[in-house]
Amino acid sequence: MIRPALTEIGIFLIPFAVYALFLVATRSGLFVQSSWPIYTIARLALVALVLVIASLIGLAHFTGAPPDSTYVPAHIENGRLVPGVEK
């Protein structure tokens, strides 16, 4: 459960990292407060939210079992544990 959460946090931070790299490349002063106006931070946060929403939609659409599949739970056969599968 922690891996998907960290993935989404990483996706959220991508626009801020790109902007920070832009500031470093243009030598505008990464830690100068005037390089991070509230309007720019708001736009970066909006882009980050759009990226997170798009990634969640993509995750829901392209992962998981097919809609018509049936889950067969884990069970014991001949003394061995057979993991659950979707058929």
mmCIF file of C-alpha atoms in Angstrom:
data_model
loop_
_atom_site.group_PDB
_atom_site.id
_atom_site.type_symbol
_atom_site.label_atom_id
_atom_site.label_comp_id
_atom_site.label_asym_id
_atom_site.label_seq_id
_atom_site.Cartn_x
_atom_site.Cartn_y
_atom_site.Cartn_z
ATOM 1 C CA MET A 1 0.000 0.000 0.000
ATOM 2 C CA ILE A 2 2.888 2.367 0.629
ATOM 3 C CA ARG A 3 4.348 1.927 -2.867
ATOM 4 C CA PRO A 4 1.295 3.308 -4.728
ATOM 5 C CA ALA A 5 1.095 6.206 -2.282
ATOM 6 C CA LEU A 6 4.779 7.054 -2.776
ATOM 7 C CA THR A 7 4.341 6.750 -6.542
ATOM 8 C CA GLU A 8 1.510 9.287 -6.510
ATOM 9 C CA ILE A 9 3.515 11.631 -4.266
ATOM 10 C CA GLY A 10 6.427 11.343 -6.700
ATOM 11 C CA ILE A 11 4.159 12.123 -9.638
ATOM 12 C CA PHE A 12 2.815 15.139 -7.731
ATOM 13 C CA LEU A 13 6.362 16.453 -7.176
ATOM 14 C CA ILE A 14 7.423 16.176 -10.851
ATOM 15 C CA PRO A 15 6.301 19.707 -11.921
ATOM 16 C CA PHE A 16 8.067 21.274 -8.945
ATOM 17 C CA ALA A 17 11.283 19.379 -9.732
ATOM 18 C CA VAL A 18 11.113 20.428 -13.393
ATOM 19 C CA TYR A 19 10.633 24.064 -12.377
ATOM 20 C CA ALA A 20 13.539 23.799 -9.936
ATOM 21 C CA LEU A 21 15.722 22.378 -12.722
ATOM 22 C CA PHE A 22 14.610 25.264 -14.932
ATOM 23 C CA LEU A 23 15.667 27.750 -12.248
ATOM 24 C CA VAL A 24 19.043 26.029 -11.898
ATOM 25 C CA ALA A 25 19.564 25.986 -15.680
ATOM 26 C CA THR A 26 18.720 29.670 -16.048
ATOM 27 C CA ARG A 27 20.703 30.569 -12.915
ATOM 28 C CA SER A 28 17.715 32.458 -11.548
ATOM 29 C CA GLY A 29 18.349 31.552 -7.944
ATOM 30 C CA LEU A 30 16.699 28.389 -6.760
ATOM 31 C CA PHE A 31 16.385 29.478 -3.127
ATOM 32 C CA VAL A 32 15.404 33.089 -3.819
ATOM 33 C CA GLN A 33 11.836 33.789 -2.717
ATOM 34 C CA SER A 34 11.124 35.919 -5.793
ATOM 35 C CA SER A 35 11.727 32.846 -7.986
ATOM 36 C CA TRP A 36 8.735 31.099 -6.376
ATOM 37 C CA PRO A 37 5.773 33.519 -6.602
ATOM 38 C CA ILE A 38 2.436 32.248 -5.322
ATOM 39 C CA TYR A 39 0.944 32.344 -8.836
ATOM 40 C CA THR A 40 3.673 30.011 -10.130
ATOM 41 C CA ILE A 41 3.276 27.659 -7.177
ATOM 42 C CA ALA A 42 -0.490 27.566 -7.745
ATOM 43 C CA ARG A 43 -0.008 26.712 -11.432
ATOM 44 C CA LEU A 44 2.520 24.015 -10.556
ATOM 45 C CA ALA A 45 0.124 22.542 -7.995
ATOM 46 C CA LEU A 46 -2.692 22.527 -10.570
ATOM 47 C CA VAL A 47 -0.495 20.745 -13.118
ATOM 48 C CA ALA A 48 0.589 18.296 -10.409
ATOM 49 C CA LEU A 49 -3.025 17.511 -9.509
ATOM 50 C CA VAL A 50 -3.871 16.933 -13.168
ATOM 51 C CA LEU A 51 -0.917 14.533 -13.456
ATOM 52 C CA VAL A 52 -1.989 12.622 -10.334
ATOM 53 C CA ILE A 53 -5.588 12.351 -11.536
ATOM 54 C CA ALA A 54 -4.424 11.181 -14.971
ATOM 55 C CA SER A 55 -2.139 8.581 -13.392
ATOM 56 C CA LEU A 56 -4.938 7.292 -11.152
ATOM 57 C CA ILE A 57 -7.282 7.007 -14.142
ATOM 58 C CA GLY A 58 -4.571 5.218 -16.118
ATOM 59 C CA LEU A 59 -3.900 2.882 -13.210
ATOM 60 C CA ALA A 60 -7.578 2.024 -12.878
ATOM 61 C CA HIS A 61 -7.992 1.540 -16.614
ATOM 62 C CA PHE A 62 -4.892 -0.500 -17.462
ATOM 63 C CA THR A 63 -4.404 -2.674 -14.366
ATOM 64 C CA GLY A 64 -6.437 -5.306 -12.630
ATOM 65 C CA ALA A 65 -8.373 -8.269 -13.871
ATOM 66 C CA PRO A 66 -10.638 -8.207 -16.906
ATOM 67 C CA PRO A 67 -14.264 -7.337 -16.125
ATOM 68 C CA ASP A 68 -15.583 -10.829 -16.877
ATOM 69 C CA SER A 69 -12.998 -12.732 -14.824
ATOM 70 C CA THR A 70 -13.743 -14.846 -11.763
ATOM 71 C CA TYR A 71 -11.539 -14.913 -8.691
ATOM 72 C CA VAL A 72 -10.632 -18.345 -7.357
ATOM 73 C CA PRO A 73 -9.392 -17.868 -3.772
ATOM 74 C CA ALA A 74 -6.311 -19.530 -2.361
ATOM 75 C CA HIS A 75 -6.912 -23.086 -1.270
ATOM 76 C CA ILE A 76 -5.118 -26.255 -0.236
ATOM 77 C CA GLU A 77 -4.701 -29.121 -2.705
ATOM 78 C CA ASN A 78 -2.857 -32.291 -1.693
ATOM 79 C CA GLY A 79 -1.408 -30.524 1.342
ATOM 80 C CA ARG A 80 0.019 -27.600 -0.675
ATOM 81 C CA LEU A 81 -1.183 -24.022 -0.723
ATOM 82 C CA VAL A 82 -2.386 -22.974 -4.173
ATOM 83 C CA PRO A 83 -2.420 -19.174 -4.511
ATOM 84 C CA GLY A 84 -5.558 -17.374 -5.617
ATOM 85 C CA VAL A 85 -5.957 -16.643 -9.323
ATOM 86 C CA GLU A 86 -8.356 -14.816 -11.593
ATOM 87 C CA LYS A 87 -9.763 -16.880 -14.435
#
